[in-house]
PDB file of C-alpha atoms in Angstrom:
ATOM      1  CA  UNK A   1     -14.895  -5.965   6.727  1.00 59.00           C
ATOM      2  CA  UNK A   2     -12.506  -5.670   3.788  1.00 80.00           C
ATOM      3  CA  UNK A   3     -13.668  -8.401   1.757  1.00 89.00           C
ATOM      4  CA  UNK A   4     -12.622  -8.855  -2.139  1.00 93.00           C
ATOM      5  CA  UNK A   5     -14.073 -11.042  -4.350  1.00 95.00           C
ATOM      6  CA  UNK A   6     -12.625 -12.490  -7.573  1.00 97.00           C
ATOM      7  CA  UNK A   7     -14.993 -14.252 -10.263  1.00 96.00           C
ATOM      8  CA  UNK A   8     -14.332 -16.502 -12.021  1.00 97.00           C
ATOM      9  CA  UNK A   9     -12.535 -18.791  -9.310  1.00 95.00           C
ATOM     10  CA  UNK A  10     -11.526 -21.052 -12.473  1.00 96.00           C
ATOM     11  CA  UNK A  11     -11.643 -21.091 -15.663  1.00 97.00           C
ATOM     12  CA  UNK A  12     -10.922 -22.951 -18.569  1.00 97.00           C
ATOM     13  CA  UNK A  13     -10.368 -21.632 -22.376  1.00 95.00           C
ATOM     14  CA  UNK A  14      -9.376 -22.803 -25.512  1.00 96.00           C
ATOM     15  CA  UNK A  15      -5.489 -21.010 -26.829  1.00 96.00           C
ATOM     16  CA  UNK A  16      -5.850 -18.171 -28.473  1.00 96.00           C
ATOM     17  CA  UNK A  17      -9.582 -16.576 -26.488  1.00 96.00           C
ATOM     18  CA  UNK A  18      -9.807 -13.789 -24.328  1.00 97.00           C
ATOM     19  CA  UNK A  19     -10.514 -14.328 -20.446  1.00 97.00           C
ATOM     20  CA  UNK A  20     -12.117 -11.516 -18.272  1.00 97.00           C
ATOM     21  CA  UNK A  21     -10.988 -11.482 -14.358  1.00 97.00           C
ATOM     22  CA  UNK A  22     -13.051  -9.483 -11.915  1.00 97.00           C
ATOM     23  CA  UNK A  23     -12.171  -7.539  -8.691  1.00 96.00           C
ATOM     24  CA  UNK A  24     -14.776  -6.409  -6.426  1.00 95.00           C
ATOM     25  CA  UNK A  25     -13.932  -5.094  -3.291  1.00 92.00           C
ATOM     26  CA  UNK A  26     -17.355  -5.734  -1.439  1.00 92.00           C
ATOM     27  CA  UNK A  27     -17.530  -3.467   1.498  1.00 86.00           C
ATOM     28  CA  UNK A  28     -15.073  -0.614   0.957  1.00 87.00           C
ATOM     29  CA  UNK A  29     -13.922   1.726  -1.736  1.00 87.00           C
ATOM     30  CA  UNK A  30     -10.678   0.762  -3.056  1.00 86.00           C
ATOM     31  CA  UNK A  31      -8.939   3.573  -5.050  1.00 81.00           C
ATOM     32  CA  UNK A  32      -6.069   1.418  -5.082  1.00 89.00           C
ATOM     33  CA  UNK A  33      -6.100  -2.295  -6.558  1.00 93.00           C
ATOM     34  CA  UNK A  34      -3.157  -4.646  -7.437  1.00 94.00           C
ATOM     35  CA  UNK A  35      -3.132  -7.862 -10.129  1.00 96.00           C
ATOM     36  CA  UNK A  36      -0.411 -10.794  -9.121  1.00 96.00           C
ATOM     37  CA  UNK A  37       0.180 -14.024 -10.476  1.00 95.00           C
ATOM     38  CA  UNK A  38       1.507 -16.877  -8.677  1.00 92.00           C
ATOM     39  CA  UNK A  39       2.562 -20.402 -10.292  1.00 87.00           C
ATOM     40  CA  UNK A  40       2.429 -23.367  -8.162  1.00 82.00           C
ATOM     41  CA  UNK A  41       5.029 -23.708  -5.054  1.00 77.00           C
ATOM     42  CA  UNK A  42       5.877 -19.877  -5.908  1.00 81.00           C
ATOM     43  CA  UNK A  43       5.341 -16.717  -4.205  1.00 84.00           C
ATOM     44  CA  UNK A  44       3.224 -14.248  -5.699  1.00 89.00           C
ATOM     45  CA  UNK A  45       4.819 -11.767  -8.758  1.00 91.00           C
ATOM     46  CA  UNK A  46       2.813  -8.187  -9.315  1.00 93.00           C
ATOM     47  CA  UNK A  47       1.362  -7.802 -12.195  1.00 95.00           C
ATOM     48  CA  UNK A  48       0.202  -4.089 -12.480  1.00 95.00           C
ATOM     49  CA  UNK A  49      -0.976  -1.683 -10.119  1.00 93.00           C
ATOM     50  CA  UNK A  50      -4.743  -0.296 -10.986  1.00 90.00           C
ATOM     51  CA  UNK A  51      -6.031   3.010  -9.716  1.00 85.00           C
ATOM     52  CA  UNK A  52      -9.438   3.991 -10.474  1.00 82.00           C
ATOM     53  CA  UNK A  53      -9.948   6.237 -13.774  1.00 80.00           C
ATOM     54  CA  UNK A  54      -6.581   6.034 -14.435  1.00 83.00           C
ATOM     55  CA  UNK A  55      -4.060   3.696 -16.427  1.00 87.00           C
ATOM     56  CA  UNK A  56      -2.299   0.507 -14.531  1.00 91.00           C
ATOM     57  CA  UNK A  57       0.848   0.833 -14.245  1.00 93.00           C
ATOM     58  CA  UNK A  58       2.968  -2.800 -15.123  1.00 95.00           C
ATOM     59  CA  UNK A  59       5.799  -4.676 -13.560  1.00 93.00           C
ATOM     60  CA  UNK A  60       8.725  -4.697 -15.800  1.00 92.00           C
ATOM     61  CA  UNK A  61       8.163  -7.738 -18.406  1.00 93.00           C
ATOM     62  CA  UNK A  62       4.842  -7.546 -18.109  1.00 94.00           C
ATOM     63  CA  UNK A  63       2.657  -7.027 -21.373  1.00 93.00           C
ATOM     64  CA  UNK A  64       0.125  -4.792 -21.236  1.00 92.00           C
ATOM     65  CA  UNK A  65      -1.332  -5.542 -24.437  1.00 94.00           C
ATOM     66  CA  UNK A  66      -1.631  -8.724 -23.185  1.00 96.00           C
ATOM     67  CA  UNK A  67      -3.075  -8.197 -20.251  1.00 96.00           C
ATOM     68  CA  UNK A  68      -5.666  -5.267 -20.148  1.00 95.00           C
ATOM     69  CA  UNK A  69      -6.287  -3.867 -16.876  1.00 94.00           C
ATOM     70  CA  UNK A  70      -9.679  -1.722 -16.324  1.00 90.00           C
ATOM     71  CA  UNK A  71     -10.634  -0.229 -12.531  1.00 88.00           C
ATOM     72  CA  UNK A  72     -13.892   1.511 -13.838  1.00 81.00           C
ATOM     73  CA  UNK A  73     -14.942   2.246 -10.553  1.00 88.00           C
ATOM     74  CA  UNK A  74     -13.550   2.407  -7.071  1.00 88.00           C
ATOM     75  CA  UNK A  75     -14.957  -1.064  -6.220  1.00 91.00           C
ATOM     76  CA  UNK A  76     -13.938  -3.054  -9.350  1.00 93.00           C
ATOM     77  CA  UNK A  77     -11.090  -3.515 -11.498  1.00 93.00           C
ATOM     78  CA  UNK A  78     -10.646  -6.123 -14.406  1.00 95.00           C
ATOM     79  CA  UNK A  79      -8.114  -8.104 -16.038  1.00 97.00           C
ATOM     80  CA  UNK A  80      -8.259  -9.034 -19.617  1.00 97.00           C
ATOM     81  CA  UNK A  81      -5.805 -11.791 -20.589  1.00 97.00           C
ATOM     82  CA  UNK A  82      -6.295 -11.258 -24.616  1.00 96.00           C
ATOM     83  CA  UNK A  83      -5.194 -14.055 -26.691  1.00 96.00           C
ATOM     84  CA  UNK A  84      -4.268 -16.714 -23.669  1.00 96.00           C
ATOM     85  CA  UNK A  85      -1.851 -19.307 -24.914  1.00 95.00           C
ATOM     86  CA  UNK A  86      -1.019 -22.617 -22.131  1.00 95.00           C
ATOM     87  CA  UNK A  87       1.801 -20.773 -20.889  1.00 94.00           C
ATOM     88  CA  UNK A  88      -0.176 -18.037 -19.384  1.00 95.00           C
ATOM     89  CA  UNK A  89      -2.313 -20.690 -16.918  1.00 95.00           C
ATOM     90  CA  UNK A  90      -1.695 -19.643 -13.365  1.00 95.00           C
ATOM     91  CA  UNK A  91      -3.370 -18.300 -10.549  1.00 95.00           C
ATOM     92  CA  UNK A  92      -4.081 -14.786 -11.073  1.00 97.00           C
ATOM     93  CA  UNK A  93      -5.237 -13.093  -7.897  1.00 96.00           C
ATOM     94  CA  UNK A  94      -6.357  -9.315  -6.873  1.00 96.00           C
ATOM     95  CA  UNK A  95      -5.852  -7.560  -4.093  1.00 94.00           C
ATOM     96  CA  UNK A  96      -7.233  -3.850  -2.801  1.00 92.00           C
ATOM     97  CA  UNK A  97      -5.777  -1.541  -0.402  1.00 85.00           C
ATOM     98  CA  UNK A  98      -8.289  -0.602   2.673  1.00 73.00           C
ATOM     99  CA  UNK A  99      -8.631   3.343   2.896  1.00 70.00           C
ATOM    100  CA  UNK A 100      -9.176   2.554   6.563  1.00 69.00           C
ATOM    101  CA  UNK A 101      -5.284   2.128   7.533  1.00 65.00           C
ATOM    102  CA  UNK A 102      -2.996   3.390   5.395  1.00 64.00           C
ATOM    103  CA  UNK A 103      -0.764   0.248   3.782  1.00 71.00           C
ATOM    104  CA  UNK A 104      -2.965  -3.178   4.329  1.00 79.00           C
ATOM    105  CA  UNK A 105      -3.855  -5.059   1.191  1.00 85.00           C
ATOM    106  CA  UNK A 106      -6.557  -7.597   1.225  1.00 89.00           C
ATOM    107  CA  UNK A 107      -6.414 -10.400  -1.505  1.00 92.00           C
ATOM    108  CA  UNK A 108      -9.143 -12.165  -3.513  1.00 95.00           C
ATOM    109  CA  UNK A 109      -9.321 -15.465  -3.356  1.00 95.00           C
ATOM    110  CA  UNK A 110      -7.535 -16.270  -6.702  1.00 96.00           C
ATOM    111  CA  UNK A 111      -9.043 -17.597  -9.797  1.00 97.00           C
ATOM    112  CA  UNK A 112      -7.718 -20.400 -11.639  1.00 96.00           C
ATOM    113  CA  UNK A 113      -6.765 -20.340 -15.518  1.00 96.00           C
ATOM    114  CA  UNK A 114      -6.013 -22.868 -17.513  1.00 96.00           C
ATOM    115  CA  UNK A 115      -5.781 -22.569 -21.231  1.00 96.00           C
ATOM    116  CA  UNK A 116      -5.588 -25.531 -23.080  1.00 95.00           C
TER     117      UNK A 116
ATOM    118  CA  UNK B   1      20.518 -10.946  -2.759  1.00 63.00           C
ATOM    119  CA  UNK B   2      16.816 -11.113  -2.951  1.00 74.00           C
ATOM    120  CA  UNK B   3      15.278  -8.531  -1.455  1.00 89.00           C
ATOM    121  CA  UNK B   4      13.044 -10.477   1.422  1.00 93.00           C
ATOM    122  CA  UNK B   5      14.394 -14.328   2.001  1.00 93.00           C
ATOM    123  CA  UNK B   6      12.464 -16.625   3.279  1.00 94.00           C
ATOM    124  CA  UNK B   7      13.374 -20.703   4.237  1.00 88.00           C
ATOM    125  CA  UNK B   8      10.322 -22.478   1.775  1.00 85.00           C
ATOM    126  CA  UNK B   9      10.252 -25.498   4.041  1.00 86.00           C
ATOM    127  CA  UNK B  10       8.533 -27.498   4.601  1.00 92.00           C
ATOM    128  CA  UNK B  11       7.931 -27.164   8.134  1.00 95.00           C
ATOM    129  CA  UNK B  12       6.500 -30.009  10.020  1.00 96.00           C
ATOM    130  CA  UNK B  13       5.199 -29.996  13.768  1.00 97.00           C
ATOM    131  CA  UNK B  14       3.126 -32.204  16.072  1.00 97.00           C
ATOM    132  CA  UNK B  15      -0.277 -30.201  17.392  1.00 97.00           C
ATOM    133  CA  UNK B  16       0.591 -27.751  20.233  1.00 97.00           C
ATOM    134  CA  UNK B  17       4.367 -27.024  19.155  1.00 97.00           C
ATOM    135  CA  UNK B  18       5.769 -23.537  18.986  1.00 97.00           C
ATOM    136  CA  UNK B  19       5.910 -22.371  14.930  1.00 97.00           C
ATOM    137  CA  UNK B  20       8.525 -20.104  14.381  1.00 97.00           C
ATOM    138  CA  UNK B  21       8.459 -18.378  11.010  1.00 97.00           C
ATOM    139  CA  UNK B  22      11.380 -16.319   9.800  1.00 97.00           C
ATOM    140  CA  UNK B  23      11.925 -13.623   7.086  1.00 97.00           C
ATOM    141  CA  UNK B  24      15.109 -11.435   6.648  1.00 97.00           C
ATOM    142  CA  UNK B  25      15.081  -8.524   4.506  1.00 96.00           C
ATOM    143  CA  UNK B  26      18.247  -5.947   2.685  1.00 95.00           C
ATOM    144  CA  UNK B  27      15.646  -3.171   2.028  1.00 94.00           C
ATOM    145  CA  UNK B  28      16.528  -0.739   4.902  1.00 93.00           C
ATOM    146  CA  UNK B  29      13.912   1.525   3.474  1.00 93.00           C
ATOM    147  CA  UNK B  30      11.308  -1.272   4.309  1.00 94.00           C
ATOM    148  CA  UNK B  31       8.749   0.179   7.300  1.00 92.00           C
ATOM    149  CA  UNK B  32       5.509  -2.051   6.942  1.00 92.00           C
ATOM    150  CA  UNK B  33       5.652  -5.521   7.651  1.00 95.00           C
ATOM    151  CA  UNK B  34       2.775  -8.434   7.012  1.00 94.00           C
ATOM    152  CA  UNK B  35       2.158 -12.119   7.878  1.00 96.00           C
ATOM    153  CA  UNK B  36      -0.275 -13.676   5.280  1.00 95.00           C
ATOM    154  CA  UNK B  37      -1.382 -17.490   5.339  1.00 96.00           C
ATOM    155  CA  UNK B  38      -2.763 -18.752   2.093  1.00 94.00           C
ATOM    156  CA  UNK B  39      -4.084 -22.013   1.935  1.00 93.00           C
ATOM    157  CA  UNK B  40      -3.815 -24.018  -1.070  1.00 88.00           C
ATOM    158  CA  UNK B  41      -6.211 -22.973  -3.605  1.00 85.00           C
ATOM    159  CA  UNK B  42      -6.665 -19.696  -2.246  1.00 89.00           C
ATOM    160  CA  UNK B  43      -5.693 -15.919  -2.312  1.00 91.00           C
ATOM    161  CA  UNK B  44      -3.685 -15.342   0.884  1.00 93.00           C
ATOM    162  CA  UNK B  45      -5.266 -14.023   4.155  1.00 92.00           C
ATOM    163  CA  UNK B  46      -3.955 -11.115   6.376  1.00 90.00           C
ATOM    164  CA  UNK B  47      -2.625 -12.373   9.597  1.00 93.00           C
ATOM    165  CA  UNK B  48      -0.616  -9.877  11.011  1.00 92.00           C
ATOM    166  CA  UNK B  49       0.072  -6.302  10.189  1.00 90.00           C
ATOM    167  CA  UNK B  50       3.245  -4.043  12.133  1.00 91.00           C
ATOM    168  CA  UNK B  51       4.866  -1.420  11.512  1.00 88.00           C
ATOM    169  CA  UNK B  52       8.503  -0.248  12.403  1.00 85.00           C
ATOM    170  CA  UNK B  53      10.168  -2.400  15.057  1.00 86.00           C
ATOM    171  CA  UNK B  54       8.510  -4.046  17.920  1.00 87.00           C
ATOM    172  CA  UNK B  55       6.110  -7.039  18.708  1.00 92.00           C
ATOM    173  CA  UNK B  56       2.304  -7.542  18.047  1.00 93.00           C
ATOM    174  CA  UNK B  57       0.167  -9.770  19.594  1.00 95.00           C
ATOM    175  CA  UNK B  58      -3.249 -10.799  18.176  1.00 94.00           C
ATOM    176  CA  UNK B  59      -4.287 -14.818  19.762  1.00 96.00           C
ATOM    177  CA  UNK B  60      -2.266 -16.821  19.059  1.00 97.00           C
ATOM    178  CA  UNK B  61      -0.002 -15.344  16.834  1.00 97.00           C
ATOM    179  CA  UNK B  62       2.862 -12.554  17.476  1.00 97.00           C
ATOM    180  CA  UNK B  63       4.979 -11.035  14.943  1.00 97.00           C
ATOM    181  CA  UNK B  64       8.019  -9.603  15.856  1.00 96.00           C
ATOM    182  CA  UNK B  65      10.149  -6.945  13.907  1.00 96.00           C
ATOM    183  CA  UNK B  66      14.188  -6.243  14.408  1.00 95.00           C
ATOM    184  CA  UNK B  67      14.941  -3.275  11.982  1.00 93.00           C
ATOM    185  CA  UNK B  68      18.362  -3.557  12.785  1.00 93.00           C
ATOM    186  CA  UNK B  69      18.824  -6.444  12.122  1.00 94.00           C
ATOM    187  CA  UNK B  70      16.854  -6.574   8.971  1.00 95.00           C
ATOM    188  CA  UNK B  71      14.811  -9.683  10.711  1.00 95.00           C
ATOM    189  CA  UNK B  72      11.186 -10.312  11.485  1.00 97.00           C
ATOM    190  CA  UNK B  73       9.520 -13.274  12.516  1.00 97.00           C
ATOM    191  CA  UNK B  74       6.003 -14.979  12.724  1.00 97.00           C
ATOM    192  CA  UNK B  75       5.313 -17.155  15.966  1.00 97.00           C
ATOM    193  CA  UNK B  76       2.484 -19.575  16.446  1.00 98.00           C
ATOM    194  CA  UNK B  77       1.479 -20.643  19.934  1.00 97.00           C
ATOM    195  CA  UNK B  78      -0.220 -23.724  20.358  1.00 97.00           C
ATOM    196  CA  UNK B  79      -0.399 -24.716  16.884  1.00 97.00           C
ATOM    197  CA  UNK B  80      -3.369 -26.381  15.816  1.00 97.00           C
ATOM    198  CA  UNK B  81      -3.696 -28.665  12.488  1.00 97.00           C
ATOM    199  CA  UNK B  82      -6.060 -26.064  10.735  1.00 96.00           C
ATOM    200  CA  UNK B  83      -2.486 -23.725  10.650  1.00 97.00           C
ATOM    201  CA  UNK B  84      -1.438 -25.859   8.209  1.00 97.00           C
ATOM    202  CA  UNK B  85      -0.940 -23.737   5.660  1.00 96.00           C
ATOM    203  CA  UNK B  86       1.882 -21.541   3.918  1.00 95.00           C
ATOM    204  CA  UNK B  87       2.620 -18.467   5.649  1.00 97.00           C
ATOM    205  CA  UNK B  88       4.031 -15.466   3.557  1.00 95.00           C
ATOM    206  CA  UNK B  89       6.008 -12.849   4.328  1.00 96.00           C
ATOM    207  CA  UNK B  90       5.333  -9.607   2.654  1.00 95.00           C
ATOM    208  CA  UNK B  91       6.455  -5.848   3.407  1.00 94.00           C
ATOM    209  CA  UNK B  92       7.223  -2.482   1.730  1.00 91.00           C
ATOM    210  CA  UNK B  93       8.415   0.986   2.313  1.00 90.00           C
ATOM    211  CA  UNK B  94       5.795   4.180   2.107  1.00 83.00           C
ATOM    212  CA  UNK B  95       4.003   4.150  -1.194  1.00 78.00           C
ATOM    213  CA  UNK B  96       6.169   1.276  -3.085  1.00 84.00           C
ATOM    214  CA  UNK B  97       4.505  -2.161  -4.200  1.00 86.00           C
ATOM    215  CA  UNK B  98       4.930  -5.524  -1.520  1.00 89.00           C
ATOM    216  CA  UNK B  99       7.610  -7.541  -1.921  1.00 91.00           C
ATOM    217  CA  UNK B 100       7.092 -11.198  -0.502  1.00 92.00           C
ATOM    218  CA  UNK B 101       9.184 -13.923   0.271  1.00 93.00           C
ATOM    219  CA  UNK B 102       8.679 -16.983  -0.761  1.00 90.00           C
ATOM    220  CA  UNK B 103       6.435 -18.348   1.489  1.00 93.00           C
ATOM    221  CA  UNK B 104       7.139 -21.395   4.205  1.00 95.00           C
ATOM    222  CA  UNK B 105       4.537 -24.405   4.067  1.00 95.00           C
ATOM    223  CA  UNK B 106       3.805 -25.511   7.452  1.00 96.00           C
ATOM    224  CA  UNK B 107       2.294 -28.871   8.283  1.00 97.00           C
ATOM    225  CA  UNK B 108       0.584 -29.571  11.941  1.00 97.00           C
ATOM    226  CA  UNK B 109       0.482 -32.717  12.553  1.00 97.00           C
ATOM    227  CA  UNK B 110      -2.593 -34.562  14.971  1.00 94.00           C
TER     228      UNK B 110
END
């Protein structure tokens, strides 16, 4: 159980498109979801924190007109990196916290962007 | 001081050593305490999950945590070459985001 799925796993765009990142969390309701991005050789930074039906809340520095952050329904969220320039290629990966013990977070397996 | 240090390595062993992974922390309010091993390429995997002080076993793997001295550790028995990997720390206090370290790559070596 608690499996979270990410698609794209890469993806490659031309500077100055949008990119859409999805979330799923496959076999549990996740009220709870979390956006990080981690450059190579580094640990991972949050992003945002997404509950369901309600805005993210961002990581200071973080631009949230930049990056949009949706979590429609308990089971997805999506990121939104508007305008991608080469300096926001990372690896951008989800996570979702299991209502079946209070604190784990399970991670996606990442997805890949490089802007060109 | 960063909040949760970790040594980046890299760490190399032969196959069947004793890994010993080490995180110390300065966030006293910190109660929940995780092990995750991401491979390269990949989102990172839940390993081990404690919390408070104390030890947890699960295989191979026992985590240890020493609130007092703001310490935890990560210990791999009979390592194998598919633990090659790089093994995060990662904890948090009630309601407050994860803070990692920065992760130690381990090698295993046949």
């Amino acid at each position: 159980g608690a499996v979270v799925s990410q698609h794209p796993s890469r993806v490659i765009c031309k500077s100055g498109t949008s990119v859409k990142i999805e979330c799923r969390s496959l076999d549990f309701q996740a009220t709870t979801m979390f956006w990080y991005r981690q450059f190579p050789k580094k640990s991972l930074m949050l992003m945002a924190t997404s509950n369901e039906g309600s805005k993210a809340t961002y990581e200071q520095g973080v631009e949230k007109d930049k990056f949009l952050i949706n979590h429609a329904s308990l089971t997805l969220s999506t990121l939104t990196v508007t305008s991608a320039h080469p300096e926001d290629s990372s690896f951008y990966i989800c996570s979702a916290k299991s209502p079946s013990s209070y604190n784990e977070q399970f991670f996606g397996p990442g997805t890949r962007l490089t802007v060109l | 001081q960063k909040e949760v240090e970790q040594d980046p390595g890299p760490l190399s062993v032969p196959e069947g050593a004793i890994v010993s992974l080490n995180c110390t922390y300065s966030n006293s309010a910190f109660q929940y305490f995780m092990w995750y091993r991401q491979y390269s390429r990949k989102g990172p995997e839940l390993l081990m999950y404690t919390y408070s002080s104390g030890n947890k076993e699960d295989g191979r793997f026992t985590a240890q945590v020493d609130k007092s001295s703001k310490y935890i550790s990560l210990f791999i028995r009979d390592s194998q070459p598919s633990d090659s990997a790089t093994y995060l720390c990662a904890m948090n206090a009630r309601n407050t985001p994860l803070v990692f370290g920065k992760g130690t790559r381990l090698s295993v070596i046949a």
